[in-house]
PDB file of N, CA, C and O and ligand atoms in Angstrom:
ATOM      1  N   MET A   1      78.757  57.698 120.466  1.00 53.00           N
ATOM      2  CA  MET A   1      79.622  58.288 121.493  1.00 53.00           C
ATOM      3  C   MET A   1      80.291  59.556 120.979  1.00 53.00           C
ATOM      4  O   MET A   1      80.579  60.455 121.745  1.00 53.00           O
ATOM      5  N   PHE A   2      80.571  59.633 119.677  1.00 56.00           N
ATOM      6  CA  PHE A   2      81.276  60.812 119.150  1.00 56.00           C
ATOM      7  C   PHE A   2      80.425  62.067 119.276  1.00 56.00           C
ATOM      8  O   PHE A   2      80.937  63.177 119.317  1.00 56.00           O
ATOM      9  N   ALA A   3      79.095  61.865 119.326  1.00 55.00           N
ATOM     10  CA  ALA A   3      78.225  63.023 119.428  1.00 55.00           C
ATOM     11  C   ALA A   3      78.419  63.754 120.753  1.00 55.00           C
ATOM     12  O   ALA A   3      78.088  64.928 120.873  1.00 55.00           O
ATOM     13  N   PHE A   4      78.975  63.075 121.734  1.00 63.00           N
ATOM     14  CA  PHE A   4      79.183  63.711 123.043  1.00 63.00           C
ATOM     15  C   PHE A   4      80.194  64.853 122.954  1.00 63.00           C
ATOM     16  O   PHE A   4      80.129  65.814 123.719  1.00 63.00           O
ATOM     17  N   PHE A   5      81.133  64.769 122.002  1.00 67.00           N
ATOM     18  CA  PHE A   5      82.183  65.785 121.903  1.00 67.00           C
ATOM     19  C   PHE A   5      81.818  66.903 120.925  1.00 67.00           C
ATOM     20  O   PHE A   5      82.531  67.878 120.804  1.00 67.00           O
ATOM     21  N   MET A   6      80.703  66.748 120.210  1.00 74.00           N
ATOM     22  CA  MET A   6      80.339  67.786 119.253  1.00 74.00           C
ATOM     23  C   MET A   6      79.664  68.953 119.974  1.00 74.00           C
ATOM     24  O   MET A   6      78.831  68.735 120.851  1.00 74.00           O
ATOM     25  N   PRO A   7      80.013  70.181 119.632  1.00 76.00           N
ATOM     26  CA  PRO A   7      79.376  71.340 120.274  1.00 76.00           C
ATOM     27  C   PRO A   7      77.911  71.454 119.862  1.00 76.00           C
ATOM     28  O   PRO A   7      77.572  71.322 118.688  1.00 76.00           O
ATOM     29  N   GLY A   8      77.072  71.687 120.829  1.00 83.00           N
ATOM     30  CA  GLY A   8      75.643  71.834 120.555  1.00 83.00           C
ATOM     31  C   GLY A   8      75.329  73.220 120.051  1.00 83.00           C
ATOM     32  O   GLY A   8      76.218  74.075 119.942  1.00 83.00           O
ATOM     33  N   PRO A   9      74.076  73.480 119.728  1.00 86.00           N
ATOM     34  CA  PRO A   9      73.695  74.817 119.215  1.00 86.00           C
ATOM     35  C   PRO A   9      73.932  75.910 120.245  1.00 86.00           C
ATOM     36  O   PRO A   9      74.277  77.040 119.873  1.00 86.00           O
ATOM     37  N   ILE A  10      73.773  75.587 121.526  1.00 87.00           N
ATOM     38  CA  ILE A  10      74.007  76.631 122.547  1.00 87.00           C
ATOM     39  C   ILE A  10      75.470  77.038 122.567  1.00 87.00           C
ATOM     40  O   ILE A  10      75.801  78.228 122.629  1.00 87.00           O
ATOM     41  N   GLU A  11      76.369  76.027 122.471  1.00 86.00           N
ATOM     42  CA  GLU A  11      77.800  76.357 122.469  1.00 86.00           C
ATOM     43  C   GLU A  11      78.159  77.177 121.239  1.00 86.00           C
ATOM     44  O   GLU A  11      78.949  78.132 121.319  1.00 86.00           O
ATOM     45  N   LEU A  12      77.576  76.828 120.099  1.00 87.00           N
ATOM     46  CA  LEU A  12      77.880  77.591 118.877  1.00 87.00           C
ATOM     47  C   LEU A  12      77.405  79.037 119.009  1.00 87.00           C
ATOM     48  O   LEU A  12      78.094  79.973 118.607  1.00 87.00           O
ATOM     49  N   ILE A  13      76.211  79.222 119.594  1.00 88.00           N
ATOM     50  CA  ILE A  13      75.691  80.594 119.749  1.00 88.00           C
ATOM     51  C   ILE A  13      76.591  81.399 120.678  1.00 88.00           C
ATOM     52  O   ILE A  13      76.908  82.568 120.421  1.00 88.00           O
ATOM     53  N   ILE A  14      77.034  80.776 121.784  1.00 87.00           N
ATOM     54  CA  ILE A  14      77.910  81.487 122.724  1.00 87.00           C
ATOM     55  C   ILE A  14      79.228  81.861 122.047  1.00 87.00           C
ATOM     56  O   ILE A  14      79.737  82.977 122.199  1.00 87.00           O
ATOM     57  N   MET A  15      79.757  80.933 121.235  1.00 87.00           N
ATOM     58  CA  MET A  15      81.032  81.216 120.569  1.00 87.00           C
ATOM     59  C   MET A  15      80.897  82.374 119.593  1.00 87.00           C
ATOM     60  O   MET A  15      81.859  83.087 119.310  1.00 87.00           O
ATOM     61  N   MET A  16      79.693  82.588 119.052  1.00 89.00           N
ATOM     62  CA  MET A  16      79.500  83.702 118.116  1.00 89.00           C
ATOM     63  C   MET A  16      79.143  84.995 118.848  1.00 89.00           C
ATOM     64  O   MET A  16      79.483  86.086 118.390  1.00 89.00           O
ATOM     65  N   LEU A  17      78.449  84.872 120.004  1.00 92.00           N
ATOM     66  CA  LEU A  17      77.987  86.078 120.693  1.00 92.00           C
ATOM     67  C   LEU A  17      79.093  86.734 121.506  1.00 92.00           C
ATOM     68  O   LEU A  17      79.115  87.952 121.649  1.00 92.00           O
ATOM     69  N   VAL A  18      80.009  85.959 122.055  1.00 91.00           N
ATOM     70  CA  VAL A  18      81.053  86.542 122.911  1.00 91.00           C
ATOM     71  C   VAL A  18      81.923  87.535 122.143  1.00 91.00           C
ATOM     72  O   VAL A  18      82.109  88.665 122.602  1.00 91.00           O
ATOM     73  N   PRO A  19      82.466  87.198 120.978  1.00 89.00           N
ATOM     74  CA  PRO A  19      83.251  88.208 120.243  1.00 89.00           C
ATOM     75  C   PRO A  19      82.401  89.389 119.804  1.00 89.00           C
ATOM     76  O   PRO A  19      82.863  90.536 119.815  1.00 89.00           O
ATOM     77  N   ALA A  20      81.144  89.153 119.441  1.00 92.00           N
ATOM     78  CA  ALA A  20      80.279  90.251 119.010  1.00 92.00           C
ATOM     79  C   ALA A  20      80.013  91.198 120.176  1.00 92.00           C
ATOM     80  O   ALA A  20      80.033  92.416 120.013  1.00 92.00           O
ATOM     81  N   ALA A  21      79.785  90.657 121.371  1.00 93.00           N
ATOM     82  CA  ALA A  21      79.545  91.500 122.540  1.00 93.00           C
ATOM     83  C   ALA A  21      80.795  92.296 122.892  1.00 93.00           C
ATOM     84  O   ALA A  21      80.709  93.483 123.210  1.00 93.00           O
ATOM     85  N   ALA A  22      81.961  91.666 122.817  1.00 94.00           N
ATOM     86  CA  ALA A  22      83.207  92.379 123.110  1.00 94.00           C
ATOM     87  C   ALA A  22      83.417  93.517 122.120  1.00 94.00           C
ATOM     88  O   ALA A  22      83.797  94.624 122.499  1.00 94.00           O
ATOM     89  N   LEU A  23      83.142  93.257 120.861  1.00 94.00           N
ATOM     90  CA  LEU A  23      83.312  94.301 119.844  1.00 94.00           C
ATOM     91  C   LEU A  23      82.327  95.445 120.081  1.00 94.00           C
ATOM     92  O   LEU A  23      82.673  96.622 119.953  1.00 94.00           O
ATOM     93  N   ALA A  24      81.105  95.115 120.472  1.00 95.00           N
ATOM     94  CA  ALA A  24      80.106  96.149 120.729  1.00 95.00           C
ATOM     95  C   ALA A  24      80.543  97.031 121.892  1.00 95.00           C
ATOM     96  O   ALA A  24      80.364  98.246 121.862  1.00 95.00           O
ATOM     97  N   VAL A  25      81.123  96.424 122.946  1.00 94.00           N
ATOM     98  CA  VAL A  25      81.592  97.208 124.093  1.00 94.00           C
ATOM     99  C   VAL A  25      82.704  98.153 123.671  1.00 94.00           C
ATOM    100  O   VAL A  25      82.720  99.328 124.038  1.00 94.00           O
ATOM    101  N   VAL A  26      83.633  97.673 122.851  1.00 94.00           N
ATOM    102  CA  VAL A  26      84.748  98.518 122.396  1.00 94.00           C
ATOM    103  C   VAL A  26      84.209  99.693 121.584  1.00 94.00           C
ATOM    104  O   VAL A  26      84.614 100.843 121.763  1.00 94.00           O
ATOM    105  N   VAL A  27      83.263  99.429 120.698  1.00 94.00           N
ATOM    106  CA  VAL A  27      82.707 100.500 119.867  1.00 94.00           C
ATOM    107  C   VAL A  27      81.994 101.525 120.746  1.00 94.00           C
ATOM    108  O   VAL A  27      82.113 102.737 120.533  1.00 94.00           O
ATOM    109  N   LEU A  28      81.269 101.068 121.766  1.00 93.00           N
ATOM    110  CA  LEU A  28      80.562 101.985 122.649  1.00 93.00           C
ATOM    111  C   LEU A  28      81.549 102.874 123.411  1.00 93.00           C
ATOM    112  O   LEU A  28      81.353 104.076 123.526  1.00 93.00           O
ATOM    113  N   VAL A  29      82.616 102.280 123.946  1.00 91.00           N
ATOM    114  CA  VAL A  29      83.606 103.056 124.702  1.00 91.00           C
ATOM    115  C   VAL A  29      84.256 104.104 123.809  1.00 91.00           C
ATOM    116  O   VAL A  29      84.418 105.261 124.191  1.00 91.00           O
ATOM    117  N   VAL A  30      84.607 103.717 122.588  1.00 90.00           N
ATOM    118  CA  VAL A  30      85.247 104.668 121.669  1.00 90.00           C
ATOM    119  C   VAL A  30      84.283 105.804 121.340  1.00 90.00           C
ATOM    120  O   VAL A  30      84.657 106.978 121.330  1.00 90.00           O
ATOM    121  N   ALA A  31      83.021 105.475 121.108  1.00 89.00           N
ATOM    122  CA  ALA A  31      82.047 106.513 120.769  1.00 89.00           C
ATOM    123  C   ALA A  31      81.857 107.472 121.942  1.00 89.00           C
ATOM    124  O   ALA A  31      81.759 108.680 121.757  1.00 89.00           O
ATOM    125  N   LEU A  32      81.804 106.946 123.174  1.00 85.00           N
ATOM    126  CA  LEU A  32      81.601 107.796 124.345  1.00 85.00           C
ATOM    127  C   LEU A  32      82.804 108.713 124.548  1.00 85.00           C
ATOM    128  O   LEU A  32      82.639 109.898 124.829  1.00 85.00           O
ATOM    129  N   THR A  33      84.016 108.185 124.436  1.00 82.00           N
ATOM    130  CA  THR A  33      85.195 109.015 124.653  1.00 82.00           C
ATOM    131  C   THR A  33      85.301 110.086 123.580  1.00 82.00           C
ATOM    132  O   THR A  33      85.692 111.210 123.850  1.00 82.00           O
ATOM    133  N   ARG A  34      84.938 109.760 122.354  1.00 77.00           N
ATOM    134  CA  ARG A  34      85.019 110.762 121.290  1.00 77.00           C
ATOM    135  C   ARG A  34      84.000 111.870 121.507  1.00 77.00           C
ATOM    136  O   ARG A  34      84.289 113.035 121.317  1.00 77.00           O
ATOM    137  N   SER A  35      82.767 111.524 121.921  1.00 69.00           N
ATOM    138  CA  SER A  35      81.748 112.542 122.112  1.00 69.00           C
ATOM    139  C   SER A  35      82.122 113.447 123.281  1.00 69.00           C
ATOM    140  O   SER A  35      81.812 114.628 123.264  1.00 69.00           O
ATOM    141  N   ARG A  36      82.787 112.906 124.311  1.00 62.00           N
ATOM    142  CA  ARG A  36      83.187 113.750 125.438  1.00 62.00           C
ATOM    143  C   ARG A  36      84.301 114.702 125.035  1.00 62.00           C
ATOM    144  O   ARG A  36      84.309 115.845 125.422  1.00 62.00           O
ATOM    145  N   LYS A  37      85.252 114.221 124.235  1.00 56.00           N
ATOM    146  CA  LYS A  37      86.382 115.058 123.864  1.00 56.00           C
ATOM    147  C   LYS A  37      85.931 116.272 123.053  1.00 56.00           C
ATOM    148  O   LYS A  37      86.560 117.308 123.094  1.00 56.00           O
ATOM    149  N   ALA A  38      84.833 116.126 122.317  1.00 53.00           N
ATOM    150  CA  ALA A  38      84.388 117.210 121.452  1.00 53.00           C
ATOM    151  C   ALA A  38      84.035 118.444 122.260  1.00 53.00           C
ATOM    152  O   ALA A  38      84.174 119.556 121.774  1.00 53.00           O
ATOM    153  N   SER A  39      83.564 118.287 123.506  1.00 54.00           N
ATOM    154  CA  SER A  39      83.098 119.428 124.267  1.00 54.00           C
ATOM    155  C   SER A  39      83.958 119.703 125.492  1.00 54.00           C
ATOM    156  O   SER A  39      84.207 120.853 125.823  1.00 54.00           O
ATOM    157  N   ASP A  40      84.432 118.663 126.178  1.00 59.00           N
ATOM    158  CA  ASP A  40      85.084 118.867 127.466  1.00 59.00           C
ATOM    159  C   ASP A  40      86.567 119.178 127.331  1.00 59.00           C
ATOM    160  O   ASP A  40      87.127 119.856 128.169  1.00 59.00           O
ATOM    161  N   ASP A  41      87.208 118.665 126.305  1.00 66.00           N
ATOM    162  CA  ASP A  41      88.657 118.816 126.195  1.00 66.00           C
ATOM    163  C   ASP A  41      89.051 120.042 125.397  1.00 66.00           C
ATOM    164  O   ASP A  41      90.176 120.147 124.946  1.00 66.00           O
ATOM    165  N   ASN A  42      88.129 120.975 125.182  1.00 74.00           N
ATOM    166  CA  ASN A  42      88.439 122.193 124.447  1.00 74.00           C
ATOM    167  C   ASN A  42      88.033 123.392 125.303  1.00 74.00           C
ATOM    168  O   ASN A  42      86.959 123.946 125.119  1.00 74.00           O
ATOM    169  N   PRO A  43      88.879 123.799 126.238  1.00 83.00           N
ATOM    170  CA  PRO A  43      88.488 124.902 127.137  1.00 83.00           C
ATOM    171  C   PRO A  43      88.389 126.230 126.419  1.00 83.00           C
ATOM    172  O   PRO A  43      87.788 127.160 126.937  1.00 83.00           O
ATOM    173  N   ASN A  44      88.971 126.344 125.231  1.00 87.00           N
ATOM    174  CA  ASN A  44      88.925 127.599 124.485  1.00 87.00           C
ATOM    175  C   ASN A  44      87.701 127.689 123.583  1.00 87.00           C
ATOM    176  O   ASN A  44      87.563 128.647 122.837  1.00 87.00           O
ATOM    177  N   LEU A  45      86.831 126.677 123.663  1.00 90.00           N
ATOM    178  CA  LEU A  45      85.643 126.687 122.817  1.00 90.00           C
ATOM    179  C   LEU A  45      84.398 126.816 123.675  1.00 90.00           C
ATOM    180  O   LEU A  45      84.331 126.303 124.788  1.00 90.00           O
ATOM    181  N   THR A  46      83.409 127.514 123.131  1.00 89.00           N
ATOM    182  CA  THR A  46      82.131 127.648 123.822  1.00 89.00           C
ATOM    183  C   THR A  46      81.009 127.423 122.820  1.00 89.00           C
ATOM    184  O   THR A  46      81.137 127.818 121.656  1.00 89.00           O
ATOM    185  N   PRO A  47      79.916 126.789 123.222  1.00 91.00           N
ATOM    186  CA  PRO A  47      78.838 126.550 122.249  1.00 91.00           C
ATOM    187  C   PRO A  47      78.086 127.834 121.930  1.00 91.00           C
ATOM    188  O   PRO A  47      77.790 128.634 122.800  1.00 91.00           O
ATOM    189  N   CYS A  48      77.753 127.985 120.659  1.00 93.00           N
ATOM    190  CA  CYS A  48      76.982 129.149 120.225  1.00 93.00           C
ATOM    191  C   CYS A  48      75.576 129.048 120.805  1.00 93.00           C
ATOM    192  O   CYS A  48      74.950 127.991 120.736  1.00 93.00           O
ATOM    193  N   PRO A  49      75.027 130.132 121.374  1.00 92.00           N
ATOM    194  CA  PRO A  49      73.677 130.073 121.957  1.00 92.00           C
ATOM    195  C   PRO A  49      72.597 129.809 120.920  1.00 92.00           C
ATOM    196  O   PRO A  49      71.527 129.304 121.254  1.00 92.00           O
ATOM    197  N   ASP A  50      72.847 130.165 119.676  1.00 94.00           N
ATOM    198  CA  ASP A  50      71.831 130.017 118.644  1.00 94.00           C
ATOM    199  C   ASP A  50      71.890 128.660 117.950  1.00 94.00           C
ATOM    200  O   ASP A  50      70.892 127.938 117.887  1.00 94.00           O
ATOM    201  N   CYS A  51      73.072 128.303 117.405  1.00 96.00           N
ATOM    202  CA  CYS A  51      73.149 127.099 116.585  1.00 96.00           C
ATOM    203  C   CYS A  51      73.862 125.951 117.297  1.00 96.00           C
ATOM    204  O   CYS A  51      73.807 124.819 116.833  1.00 96.00           O
ATOM    205  N   GLY A  52      74.543 126.233 118.436  1.00 93.00           N
ATOM    206  CA  GLY A  52      75.182 125.162 119.182  1.00 93.00           C
ATOM    207  C   GLY A  52      76.560 124.788 118.683  1.00 93.00           C
ATOM    208  O   GLY A  52      77.182 123.894 119.251  1.00 93.00           O
ATOM    209  N   ARG A  53      77.042 125.434 117.655  1.00 93.00           N
ATOM    210  CA  ARG A  53      78.375 125.126 117.152  1.00 93.00           C
ATOM    211  C   ARG A  53      79.428 125.635 118.138  1.00 93.00           C
ATOM    212  O   ARG A  53      79.286 126.706 118.706  1.00 93.00           O
ATOM    213  N   PHE A  54      80.495 124.843 118.324  1.00 92.00           N
ATOM    214  CA  PHE A  54      81.557 125.252 119.244  1.00 92.00           C
ATOM    215  C   PHE A  54      82.425 126.312 118.565  1.00 92.00           C
ATOM    216  O   PHE A  54      82.994 126.089 117.495  1.00 92.00           O
ATOM    217  N   VAL A  55      82.482 127.484 119.222  1.00 92.00           N
ATOM    218  CA  VAL A  55      83.183 128.625 118.661  1.00 92.00           C
ATOM    219  C   VAL A  55      84.276 129.035 119.643  1.00 92.00           C
ATOM    220  O   VAL A  55      84.144 128.877 120.854  1.00 92.00           O
ATOM    221  N   SER A  56      85.365 129.571 119.117  1.00 92.00           N
ATOM    222  CA  SER A  56      86.447 130.050 119.969  1.00 92.00           C
ATOM    223  C   SER A  56      85.961 131.177 120.870  1.00 92.00           C
ATOM    224  O   SER A  56      85.120 131.999 120.486  1.00 92.00           O
ATOM    225  N   LEU A  57      86.519 131.233 122.096  1.00 89.00           N
ATOM    226  CA  LEU A  57      86.142 132.298 123.022  1.00 89.00           C
ATOM    227  C   LEU A  57      86.577 133.665 122.498  1.00 89.00           C
ATOM    228  O   LEU A  57      86.035 134.690 122.902  1.00 89.00           O
ATOM    229  N   HIS A  58      87.567 133.691 121.625  1.00 89.00           N
ATOM    230  CA  HIS A  58      88.077 134.951 121.104  1.00 89.00           C
ATOM    231  C   HIS A  58      87.284 135.430 119.889  1.00 89.00           C
ATOM    232  O   HIS A  58      87.519 136.538 119.405  1.00 89.00           O
ATOM    233  N   ALA A  59      86.372 134.602 119.382  1.00 91.00           N
ATOM    234  CA  ALA A  59      85.614 134.992 118.204  1.00 91.00           C
ATOM    235  C   ALA A  59      84.545 136.005 118.600  1.00 91.00           C
ATOM    236  O   ALA A  59      83.921 135.896 119.655  1.00 91.00           O
ATOM    237  N   THR A  60      84.350 137.010 117.751  1.00 92.00           N
ATOM    238  CA  THR A  60      83.343 138.036 118.016  1.00 92.00           C
ATOM    239  C   THR A  60      81.995 137.653 117.426  1.00 92.00           C
ATOM    240  O   THR A  60      80.964 138.095 117.907  1.00 92.00           O
ATOM    241  N   THR A  61      81.998 136.823 116.370  1.00 94.00           N
ATOM    242  CA  THR A  61      80.754 136.361 115.774  1.00 94.00           C
ATOM    243  C   THR A  61      80.866 134.866 115.488  1.00 94.00           C
ATOM    244  O   THR A  61      81.956 134.335 115.284  1.00 94.00           O
ATOM    245  N   CYS A  62      79.728 134.188 115.470  1.00 95.00           N
ATOM    246  CA  CYS A  62      79.712 132.771 115.156  1.00 95.00           C
ATOM    247  C   CYS A  62      79.965 132.573 113.665  1.00 95.00           C
ATOM    248  O   CYS A  62      79.287 133.189 112.844  1.00 95.00           O
ATOM    249  N   PRO A  63      80.935 131.744 113.297  1.00 94.00           N
ATOM    250  CA  PRO A  63      81.222 131.559 111.863  1.00 94.00           C
ATOM    251  C   PRO A  63      80.128 130.800 111.132  1.00 94.00           C
ATOM    252  O   PRO A  63      80.107 130.786 109.909  1.00 94.00           O
ATOM    253  N   GLN A  64      79.216 130.169 111.856  1.00 94.00           N
ATOM    254  CA  GLN A  64      78.185 129.379 111.180  1.00 94.00           C
ATOM    255  C   GLN A  64      76.910 130.174 110.970  1.00 94.00           C
ATOM    256  O   GLN A  64      76.359 130.192 109.879  1.00 94.00           O
ATOM    257  N   CYS A  65      76.432 130.844 112.046  1.00 96.00           N
ATOM    258  CA  CYS A  65      75.152 131.551 111.929  1.00 96.00           C
ATOM    259  C   CYS A  65      75.320 133.066 111.983  1.00 96.00           C
ATOM    260  O   CYS A  65      74.372 133.799 111.740  1.00 96.00           O
ATOM    261  N   GLY A  66      76.533 133.559 112.326  1.00 95.00           N
ATOM    262  CA  GLY A  66      76.779 134.983 112.324  1.00 95.00           C
ATOM    263  C   GLY A  66      76.297 135.719 113.562  1.00 95.00           C
ATOM    264  O   GLY A  66      76.277 136.945 113.597  1.00 95.00           O
ATOM    265  N   ARG A  67      75.919 134.977 114.607  1.00 94.00           N
ATOM    266  CA  ARG A  67      75.425 135.618 115.815  1.00 94.00           C
ATOM    267  C   ARG A  67      76.588 136.326 116.539  1.00 94.00           C
ATOM    268  O   ARG A  67      77.647 135.731 116.727  1.00 94.00           O
ATOM    269  N   PRO A  68      76.391 137.580 116.949  1.00 94.00           N
ATOM    270  CA  PRO A  68      77.438 138.265 117.731  1.00 94.00           C
ATOM    271  C   PRO A  68      77.610 137.589 119.083  1.00 94.00           C
ATOM    272  O   PRO A  68      76.636 137.322 119.792  1.00 94.00           O
ATOM    273  N   LEU A  69      78.854 137.296 119.447  1.00 88.00           N
ATOM    274  CA  LEU A  69      79.160 136.605 120.696  1.00 88.00           C
ATOM    275  C   LEU A  69      79.756 137.576 121.701  1.00 88.00           C
ATOM    276  O   LEU A  69      80.546 138.440 121.343  1.00 88.00           O
ATOM    277  N   GLN A  70      79.333 137.404 122.969  1.00 75.00           N
ATOM    278  CA  GLN A  70      79.879 138.250 124.027  1.00 75.00           C
ATOM    279  C   GLN A  70      81.136 137.575 124.579  1.00 75.00           C
ATOM    280  O   GLN A  70      81.063 136.457 125.078  1.00 75.00           O
ATOM    281  N   THR A  71      82.267 138.271 124.525  1.00 60.00           N
ATOM    282  CA  THR A  71      83.504 137.709 125.050  1.00 60.00           C
ATOM    283  C   THR A  71      83.502 137.798 126.573  1.00 60.00           C
ATOM    284  O   THR A  71      83.180 138.819 127.151  1.00 60.00           O
ATOM    285  N   GLN A  72      83.846 136.677 127.196  1.00 51.00           N
ATOM    286  CA  GLN A  72      83.870 136.635 128.659  1.00 51.00           C
ATOM    287  C   GLN A  72      85.095 137.391 129.178  1.00 51.00           C
ATOM    288  O   GLN A  72      86.157 137.326 128.584  1.00 51.00           O
ATOM    289  N   PRO A  73      84.947 138.145 130.302  1.00 54.00           N
ATOM    290  CA  PRO A  73      86.067 138.895 130.855  1.00 54.00           C
ATOM    291  C   PRO A  73      87.142 137.965 131.426  1.00 54.00           C
ATOM    292  O   PRO A  73      86.799 136.934 131.963  1.00 54.00           O
TER     293      PRO A  73
HETATM  294 ZN1   ZN B 101      76.007 130.046 115.776  1.00 90.56          ZN
END
């Protein structure tokens, strides 16, 4: 009769998967928000046409590849 109260393998797997799934969701949300902030939350930055590095709109040349940048009016 005591075996009726013991958790089976399915219950053990669920108990291990639920926290792992929750942690995976948190990591995904954090990664998505960080990747968006890199480009969208910096209105003073523009990607370099050559190397893709985010450069200030006031910069005349790209600090990474040295490409001359056209300043927007
Ligand atoms: Zn560049």
